[in-house]
Coordinates of C-alpha atoms in Angstrom, one line a residue:
M11 CA -226.2 -65.6 -146.0
R12 CA -222.8 -64.6 -147.5
K13 CA -222.5 -61.6 -145.1
R14 CA -223.5 -64.2 -142.3
L15 CA -220.8 -66.6 -143.3
L16 CA -218.1 -63.7 -143.2
Y17 CA -218.9 -62.2 -139.6
T18 CA -219.0 -65.9 -138.8
G19 CA -215.7 -66.5 -140.4
G20 CA -214.2 -63.5 -138.8
T21 CA -215.5 -64.0 -135.2
L22 CA -214.1 -67.3 -135.4
L23 CA -210.8 -66.3 -136.5
L24 CA -211.0 -63.5 -133.8
A25 CA -211.4 -66.2 -131.2
I26 CA -208.4 -68.5 -132.3
L27 CA -206.4 -65.1 -132.4
V28 CA -207.5 -64.5 -128.8
G29 CA -207.0 -68.0 -127.8
L30 CA -203.4 -68.2 -129.1
V31 CA -202.2 -64.9 -127.4
V32 CA -203.8 -65.9 -123.9
W33 CA -202.2 -69.5 -124.4
Q34 CA -198.7 -67.9 -125.2
S35 CA -199.1 -65.3 -122.6
S36 CA -199.8 -68.2 -119.9
F37 CA -196.1 -69.5 -120.4
S38 CA -194.0 -68.9 -117.3
F39 CA -190.3 -69.6 -117.0
G40 CA -190.3 -69.3 -113.0
N41 CA -186.9 -69.1 -111.6
Y42 CA -185.5 -70.1 -114.9
G43 CA -186.7 -66.8 -116.9
P44 CA -183.6 -64.6 -118.1
A45 CA -182.2 -62.2 -115.8
S46 CA -180.7 -59.6 -118.2
P47 CA -182.6 -56.9 -120.3
E48 CA -181.0 -58.4 -123.1
G49 CA -181.9 -62.1 -122.6
I50 CA -185.9 -60.9 -122.0
L51 CA -185.2 -58.9 -125.6
V52 CA -184.1 -62.4 -126.9
V53 CA -186.9 -64.2 -125.6
W54 CA -189.7 -61.9 -126.3
G55 CA -188.5 -61.7 -130.2
V56 CA -187.9 -65.2 -130.4
S57 CA -191.2 -66.1 -128.9
T58 CA -193.1 -63.5 -131.1
L59 CA -191.3 -64.6 -134.3
I60 CA -192.5 -68.1 -133.4
F61 CA -195.8 -67.3 -133.1
I62 CA -196.4 -64.8 -135.9
L63 CA -195.0 -67.6 -138.2
T64 CA -197.2 -70.2 -136.4
V65 CA -200.3 -67.8 -136.9
T66 CA -199.4 -67.2 -140.7
L67 CA -198.8 -71.0 -141.6
G68 CA -201.9 -71.7 -139.8
F69 CA -203.9 -69.5 -141.7
M70 CA -202.2 -70.6 -145.1
L71 CA -202.7 -74.3 -144.2
A72 CA -206.3 -73.8 -143.4
R73 CA -207.1 -72.0 -146.6
S74 CA -205.2 -74.9 -148.6
F75 CA -207.0 -77.7 -146.8
V76 CA -210.3 -75.9 -147.3
K77 CA -209.5 -75.7 -151.0
L78 CA -208.2 -79.0 -151.0
W79 CA -211.5 -80.2 -149.3
V80 CA -213.6 -78.4 -151.7
E81 CA -211.8 -79.9 -154.9
R82 CA -212.0 -83.1 -153.7
H83 CA -215.7 -83.1 -153.1
R84 CA -215.9 -81.7 -156.7
N85 CA -213.6 -84.4 -158.1
R86 CA -211.2 -81.9 -159.4
E87 CA -208.3 -83.4 -161.5
G88 CA -205.5 -83.6 -159.1
S89 CA -207.1 -83.3 -155.8
R90 CA -206.5 -86.9 -154.9
I91 CA -202.9 -86.9 -155.7
R92 CA -202.3 -83.6 -153.6
T93 CA -204.5 -85.3 -150.5
K94 CA -202.2 -88.3 -150.7
L95 CA -199.1 -86.5 -150.7
V96 CA -200.0 -84.0 -148.1
L97 CA -201.5 -87.1 -145.6
G98 CA -198.2 -88.9 -146.5
A99 CA -195.8 -85.9 -145.6
L100 CA -197.8 -85.3 -142.5
L101 CA -197.6 -88.9 -141.5
L102 CA -193.6 -88.9 -142.5
T103 CA -193.4 -85.9 -140.3
I104 CA -195.7 -86.7 -137.5
T105 CA -193.6 -89.7 -136.5
P106 CA -190.2 -88.4 -136.1
V107 CA -191.7 -85.3 -134.5
V108 CA -194.0 -87.5 -131.8
F109 CA -191.0 -89.3 -131.2
L110 CA -188.8 -86.5 -130.7
V111 CA -191.0 -85.1 -128.0
V112 CA -191.8 -88.1 -126.4
F113 CA -188.0 -88.6 -126.0
S114 CA -187.2 -85.3 -124.9
F115 CA -189.8 -85.4 -122.4
G116 CA -188.3 -88.6 -120.9
V117 CA -184.9 -87.2 -120.9
M118 CA -186.2 -84.3 -119.2
N119 CA -188.1 -86.0 -116.2
R120 CA -185.1 -88.4 -116.0
N121 CA -183.0 -85.5 -115.4
L122 CA -185.5 -83.8 -113.0
D123 CA -185.7 -87.3 -111.2
K124 CA -182.0 -87.5 -111.0
W125 CA -181.7 -84.0 -109.7
F126 CA -184.2 -84.3 -106.8
T127 CA -183.9 -88.2 -105.9
R128 CA -182.4 -89.8 -102.9
P129 CA -179.2 -88.9 -103.8
A130 CA -179.9 -85.3 -103.6
E131 CA -182.2 -85.5 -101.0
D132 CA -179.5 -87.2 -98.6
I133 CA -177.3 -84.3 -99.4
K134 CA -179.8 -82.0 -98.4
M135 CA -180.3 -84.1 -95.2
D136 CA -176.8 -84.1 -94.5
L137 CA -176.7 -80.2 -94.6
V138 CA -179.4 -79.8 -92.8
A139 CA -178.0 -82.4 -90.1
V140 CA -174.8 -80.2 -90.1
G141 CA -176.8 -77.0 -89.5
L142 CA -178.3 -78.5 -86.5
A143 CA -175.6 -79.8 -85.0
I144 CA -173.6 -76.5 -85.3
D145 CA -176.7 -74.7 -83.7
R146 CA -176.7 -77.5 -81.1
E147 CA -172.7 -77.1 -80.3
A148 CA -173.3 -73.4 -80.1
L149 CA -176.4 -73.6 -77.5
E150 CA -174.9 -76.1 -75.7
K151 CA -171.5 -74.2 -75.4
A152 CA -173.6 -71.0 -74.5
A153 CA -175.4 -72.8 -71.8
A154 CA -172.0 -74.2 -70.3
L155 CA -170.8 -70.5 -70.4
A156 CA -173.8 -69.4 -68.4
D157 CA -173.2 -72.0 -66.0
W158 CA -169.9 -70.9 -65.2
I159 CA -170.6 -67.3 -65.2
S160 CA -173.2 -67.9 -62.7
T161 CA -170.6 -69.2 -60.3
L162 CA -168.2 -66.0 -60.5
P163 CA -167.8 -63.5 -57.5
Q164 CA -169.0 -60.6 -59.8
T165 CA -172.0 -62.6 -60.4
A166 CA -172.7 -62.9 -56.7
Q167 CA -171.9 -59.1 -56.2
A168 CA -174.7 -58.2 -59.0
R169 CA -177.2 -60.3 -57.5
E170 CA -176.6 -58.7 -54.0
G171 CA -176.5 -55.2 -55.5
T172 CA -172.9 -54.2 -55.0
G173 CA -171.8 -55.3 -58.3
A174 CA -170.9 -52.7 -61.2
M175 CA -171.6 -52.4 -65.2
D176 CA -169.2 -54.4 -67.3
S177 CA -167.3 -55.8 -64.3
I178 CA -166.3 -59.2 -66.2
Q179 CA -165.7 -57.5 -69.5
S180 CA -162.2 -59.2 -70.2
V181 CA -164.4 -62.6 -70.0
C182 CA -166.6 -61.5 -72.6
L183 CA -163.8 -60.5 -75.0
D184 CA -161.8 -63.6 -74.1
R185 CA -164.8 -66.2 -74.5
A186 CA -166.3 -63.9 -77.5
L187 CA -169.4 -63.4 -75.5
A188 CA -171.9 -60.4 -77.1
A189 CA -173.6 -60.0 -73.6
V190 CA -173.8 -61.3 -69.9
V191 CA -177.0 -60.0 -68.4
I192 CA -178.3 -60.6 -64.8
Q193 CA -182.1 -60.2 -64.0
P194 CA -182.6 -60.3 -60.5
I195 CA -186.2 -60.4 -59.5
G196 CA -187.7 -56.9 -58.3
R197 CA -184.7 -54.9 -59.9
P198 CA -183.7 -53.6 -63.1
P199 CA -181.2 -56.0 -65.3
L200 CA -177.6 -55.2 -64.9
R201 CA -175.0 -56.1 -67.8
L202 CA -172.0 -57.6 -66.6
C203 CA -170.0 -57.2 -69.9
G204 CA -170.8 -56.7 -73.6
Q205 CA -169.4 -56.2 -77.4
S206 CA -170.8 -55.1 -80.9
S207 CA -172.4 -58.2 -82.4
A208 CA -173.5 -56.2 -85.6
G209 CA -173.5 -58.6 -88.7
R210 CA -172.9 -61.7 -86.7
R211 CA -175.1 -64.5 -85.6
T212 CA -175.8 -64.8 -81.8
V213 CA -177.0 -67.7 -79.7
E214 CA -178.6 -67.2 -76.1
A215 CA -178.6 -69.4 -73.0
R216 CA -180.3 -69.0 -69.8
R217 CA -179.3 -70.3 -66.4
G218 CA -181.8 -69.0 -63.5
D219 CA -181.1 -65.1 -63.6
V220 CA -178.0 -65.2 -66.0
L221 CA -178.6 -64.5 -69.9
V222 CA -175.5 -65.4 -71.7
T223 CA -175.5 -64.1 -75.3
T224 CA -172.5 -65.5 -77.7
L225 CA -171.1 -65.0 -80.9
L226 CA -170.7 -67.7 -83.4
P227 CA -167.0 -67.9 -85.1
L228 CA -167.2 -66.0 -88.2
D229 CA -166.2 -69.1 -90.2
L230 CA -168.8 -71.1 -88.7
A231 CA -171.3 -68.5 -89.3
E232 CA -170.5 -68.5 -92.8
T233 CA -170.7 -72.0 -93.0
Q234 CA -174.1 -72.5 -91.5
R235 CA -175.3 -69.1 -93.7
S236 CA -174.1 -71.1 -96.8
I237 CA -175.5 -74.3 -95.8
Q238 CA -179.0 -72.7 -95.2
E239 CA -179.0 -70.8 -98.4
S240 CA -178.2 -74.0 -100.4
V241 CA -181.1 -76.0 -98.6
S242 CA -183.3 -72.8 -99.1
R243 CA -182.3 -73.1 -103.0
Y244 CA -182.7 -76.7 -103.3
N245 CA -186.3 -76.4 -101.7
R246 CA -187.1 -73.6 -104.5
L247 CA -185.9 -75.5 -107.0
N248 CA -187.9 -78.6 -105.9
G249 CA -190.7 -76.5 -105.8
E250 CA -190.5 -75.4 -109.0
K251 CA -189.8 -78.9 -110.9
K252 CA -193.3 -79.2 -111.9
N253 CA -193.6 -75.7 -113.4
A254 CA -190.1 -76.5 -115.2
R255 CA -191.8 -79.6 -116.6
N256 CA -195.0 -77.8 -117.6
L257 CA -193.0 -75.2 -119.5
Y258 CA -190.4 -77.4 -121.3
L259 CA -193.7 -79.7 -122.2
Q260 CA -195.0 -76.3 -123.8
L261 CA -192.3 -75.3 -125.4
L262 CA -191.8 -78.8 -127.1
T263 CA -195.7 -78.5 -128.3
L264 CA -195.0 -75.3 -129.8
I265 CA -192.0 -76.4 -131.6
A266 CA -193.7 -79.7 -132.7
L267 CA -196.7 -77.5 -134.1
F268 CA -194.3 -75.2 -135.9
V269 CA -192.3 -78.2 -137.5
L270 CA -195.8 -79.7 -138.8
F271 CA -197.1 -76.7 -140.3
V272 CA -193.8 -76.0 -141.9
A273 CA -193.8 -79.8 -143.3
T274 CA -197.3 -79.3 -144.4
W275 CA -196.6 -75.9 -146.2
L276 CA -193.7 -77.8 -147.9
A277 CA -195.9 -80.8 -148.8
L278 CA -198.5 -78.7 -150.5
F279 CA -195.9 -76.5 -152.1
L280 CA -194.3 -80.0 -153.6
A281 CA -198.0 -81.3 -154.2
R282 CA -198.9 -78.5 -156.1
Q283 CA -195.8 -78.7 -158.0
I284 CA -197.2 -82.3 -159.5
S285 CA -200.5 -81.7 -159.3
V286 CA -201.0 -78.4 -161.1
P287 CA -199.3 -79.8 -164.5
I288 CA -201.1 -83.1 -164.3
S289 CA -204.0 -81.5 -164.2
A290 CA -203.1 -79.4 -167.1
L291 CA -202.3 -82.4 -168.9
L292 CA -205.6 -83.9 -168.3
G293 CA -207.6 -81.1 -169.3
A294 CA -205.3 -80.9 -172.6
A295 CA -206.2 -84.5 -173.1
Q296 CA -209.7 -83.4 -173.0
E297 CA -209.4 -81.0 -175.6
V298 CA -207.3 -83.2 -177.9
R299 CA -210.2 -85.8 -177.7
R300 CA -212.9 -83.1 -178.4
G301 CA -210.8 -82.4 -181.8
N302 CA -208.9 -79.5 -180.9
L303 CA -205.4 -80.1 -181.9
G304 CA -204.3 -76.6 -181.4
F305 CA -204.6 -76.6 -177.8
R306 CA -201.1 -76.5 -175.9
V307 CA -200.3 -76.6 -172.2
E308 CA -199.2 -73.6 -170.7
V309 CA -197.8 -74.3 -167.4
D310 CA -194.9 -74.1 -165.2
A311 CA -193.5 -77.5 -164.4
I312 CA -189.8 -78.7 -163.3
D313 CA -187.8 -81.7 -163.8
E314 CA -189.7 -84.6 -165.4
L315 CA -192.9 -82.9 -165.5
A316 CA -191.5 -80.0 -167.8
T317 CA -190.0 -83.0 -170.2
L318 CA -194.1 -84.4 -170.0
V319 CA -195.6 -81.2 -170.9
R320 CA -193.0 -80.4 -173.8
A321 CA -193.3 -83.9 -174.9
F322 CA -197.2 -83.4 -174.9
N323 CA -197.3 -80.1 -176.6
E324 CA -194.5 -82.0 -179.4
M325 CA -196.9 -84.6 -179.8
T326 CA -200.0 -82.5 -180.2
R327 CA -198.3 -80.3 -182.6
E328 CA -197.4 -83.3 -185.0
L329 CA -201.0 -84.7 -184.2
E330 CA -202.2 -81.1 -185.8
A331 CA -199.7 -81.3 -188.8
N332 CA -200.8 -85.0 -189.7
S333 CA -204.4 -84.2 -189.4
R334 CA -203.9 -80.9 -191.6
E335 CA -202.2 -83.3 -194.1
L336 CA -204.8 -85.9 -193.7
E337 CA -207.5 -83.3 -194.3
Q338 CA -205.8 -82.0 -197.7
R339 CA -205.5 -85.7 -199.1
R340 CA -209.0 -86.4 -198.0
Q341 CA -210.2 -83.2 -199.8
F342 CA -207.8 -84.2 -202.5
T343 CA -209.2 -88.2 -202.7
E344 CA -212.7 -86.5 -202.5
A345 CA -212.1 -84.4 -205.4
I346 CA -210.7 -87.2 -207.4
L347 CA -214.0 -89.1 -206.6
E348 CA -216.3 -86.4 -207.4
S349 CA -214.7 -86.2 -210.9
I350 CA -214.8 -89.7 -211.9
P351 CA -217.5 -91.1 -213.9
T352 CA -217.8 -94.2 -211.9
G353 CA -220.0 -94.7 -208.8
V354 CA -218.5 -95.1 -205.3
I355 CA -219.9 -96.4 -202.0
S356 CA -218.1 -96.6 -198.9
I357 CA -219.9 -98.6 -196.3
S358 CA -219.0 -100.0 -192.8
A359 CA -218.5 -103.8 -192.0
E360 CA -222.4 -103.9 -190.9
G361 CA -223.2 -102.3 -194.1
Q362 CA -223.9 -98.9 -192.9
I363 CA -223.6 -96.3 -195.7
Q364 CA -220.6 -93.9 -194.8
A365 CA -220.1 -91.9 -198.0
V366 CA -220.9 -91.9 -201.8
N367 CA -219.9 -89.7 -204.8
R368 CA -221.6 -87.7 -207.0
A369 CA -221.3 -90.2 -209.9
L370 CA -223.6 -93.0 -208.4
K371 CA -226.6 -90.5 -208.5
G372 CA -226.3 -91.3 -212.4
L373 CA -226.4 -95.0 -211.8
L374 CA -229.1 -95.2 -209.2
P375 CA -232.2 -93.2 -208.4
A376 CA -230.9 -89.7 -206.8
D377 CA -233.6 -89.7 -203.8
K378 CA -233.0 -93.2 -203.4
V379 CA -229.3 -92.3 -202.9
D380 CA -230.0 -89.3 -200.8
S381 CA -232.2 -91.1 -198.3
A382 CA -230.6 -94.4 -198.3
M383 CA -228.8 -95.2 -194.9
T384 CA -227.5 -98.8 -195.4
I385 CA -226.9 -101.0 -198.3
K386 CA -230.1 -102.7 -198.4
D387 CA -231.9 -99.1 -199.5
L388 CA -229.9 -99.0 -202.5
F389 CA -230.2 -102.5 -204.2
Q390 CA -232.8 -104.9 -204.5
P391 CA -232.8 -108.1 -202.5
E392 CA -231.8 -110.5 -205.4
D393 CA -228.8 -107.9 -206.1
L394 CA -228.1 -107.5 -202.3
A395 CA -227.3 -111.1 -202.3
E396 CA -224.9 -110.9 -204.9
I397 CA -223.0 -108.2 -202.9
R398 CA -223.0 -110.0 -199.9
Y399 CA -221.4 -112.7 -201.5
L400 CA -218.9 -110.7 -202.9
M401 CA -218.4 -108.9 -199.7
N402 CA -217.4 -112.0 -198.1
R403 CA -215.0 -113.3 -201.0
A404 CA -213.2 -110.0 -200.7
R405 CA -212.8 -110.6 -196.9
R406 CA -210.5 -113.5 -197.9
L407 CA -209.2 -112.3 -201.5
K408 CA -209.1 -108.2 -200.6
V409 CA -210.6 -107.5 -203.9
A410 CA -213.7 -109.2 -205.5
A411 CA -215.5 -108.2 -208.9
S412 CA -218.6 -109.4 -210.7
Q413 CA -221.4 -108.0 -213.4
L414 CA -224.9 -107.0 -212.6
E415 CA -227.7 -106.3 -214.1
L416 CA -230.0 -103.3 -212.5
R417 CA -233.5 -101.8 -214.0
R418 CA -233.9 -98.4 -214.0
D419 CA -236.8 -96.5 -216.1
D420 CA -237.7 -99.7 -218.0
K421 CA -234.2 -100.0 -219.0
V422 CA -231.6 -102.6 -218.1
M423 CA -228.1 -101.2 -217.0
H424 CA -225.0 -103.6 -217.2
L425 CA -222.9 -102.5 -214.0
S426 CA -219.1 -103.7 -213.3
L427 CA -219.1 -104.3 -209.2
T428 CA -216.0 -104.4 -208.0
I429 CA -215.5 -104.6 -204.0
A430 CA -212.5 -104.2 -202.1
A431 CA -212.1 -104.9 -198.2
L432 CA -210.6 -102.4 -195.7
E433 CA -209.5 -104.7 -192.9
D434 CA -206.3 -102.9 -191.9
R435 CA -208.2 -99.7 -190.5
L436 CA -209.3 -99.1 -187.1
K437 CA -212.9 -99.5 -188.2
P438 CA -213.1 -102.4 -191.2
G439 CA -215.4 -101.6 -194.0
F440 CA -215.8 -101.9 -197.7
V441 CA -215.6 -99.8 -200.9
I442 CA -217.8 -100.7 -203.8
V443 CA -217.2 -99.4 -207.3
L444 CA -220.0 -99.2 -209.8
E445 CA -219.3 -98.6 -213.7
D446 CA -221.6 -98.6 -216.2
T447 CA -220.6 -101.1 -219.1
S448 CA -224.0 -100.9 -220.8
D449 CA -222.4 -98.8 -223.8
M450 CA -219.2 -101.1 -224.0
L451 CA -221.4 -104.2 -224.4
R452 CA -223.5 -102.6 -227.3
A453 CA -220.4 -101.7 -228.9
Q454 CA -219.2 -105.0 -228.4
K455 CA -222.4 -106.4 -229.9
S456 CA -222.2 -104.5 -232.8
A457 CA -218.9 -105.2 -233.7

């Protein structure tokens, strides 16, 4: 069973790790990714560090939560306060983190909307309109030149077959024409003029059998190329808007989880600083309750808890010293009671016998003294009534005394009975002192 649980836990942890690795590897920066090797290395290092810290803290927190759950179900001391501290820290941390994530996501959406909203779209449309106007103007110019060239004498000669190559070269140079070609029906094309167009944009126009290719001016071509690049870049950015939003949301989620993990770990650490000393103090209190006054709290504590632990140890040390002194006094008192000739009985307020001395067995039957549990077991009913009367009187006067006659072995014993009330103790009771005055009375009668 234990191996099965171990294998199951290992498989679950492996699946979680694989899921985290796949989740992190699914991040894509798109066009926002670093371009230089140094930037890629920095992003990789930071991402790896966050991943390692998150996984490590996740294991630590999972272990701590499992231990906390087990301790709470076993009702261990300190588990409830640890649970409350952890939950309180999580609530205090989750609230600002959630607001921060929501606020950041809202700001990002607003910025993206501002970048790709109507003003930006209007600029894009204006750029497209300018580009189309440039193309239209160049095409109209090329068409006009084609109409004009078709009316030239050189063009007519070329149609009749008497024209020569490059017959209007000066026109091409003056009008910035890349080429003028006549394509008569049934004969091969004839080039009337031309010049190099390498690296420059051209526009073609046809009028009948005349094909004119014009060169755009350098500044106009550069402007149109810049407009086209700007429009293409804008379209690419607009297409990456959703990817940028998803990437930013993933990064915010990862950072928020990391912050929550750190906050939970700190809460567990602080809770341990409080719960461990409290648990140790509770355990020490139970030991003291059992009578082990020599028990001391040996735990590392800080601040006021350290003062509390030190005060508890000082208290138990003083209690142990007082208990030792009381034990010595008790032994001394017992020694005195055992050595005096008068009988002493200590009873509770209900009449339960708590202690007797050895001299009592000389006044009352020894077997009765050994087996007696209450005061009723030692005296006859008529004597017991007198004793109860003296007990009630002693409650008022603290001490009450009287004479009592007892019969033992066909002899009459004259006893001096003194009862003292002990009302100041935690458990009130009485002390009964019996003194044999038979010899003294006989001596008085003889005298």
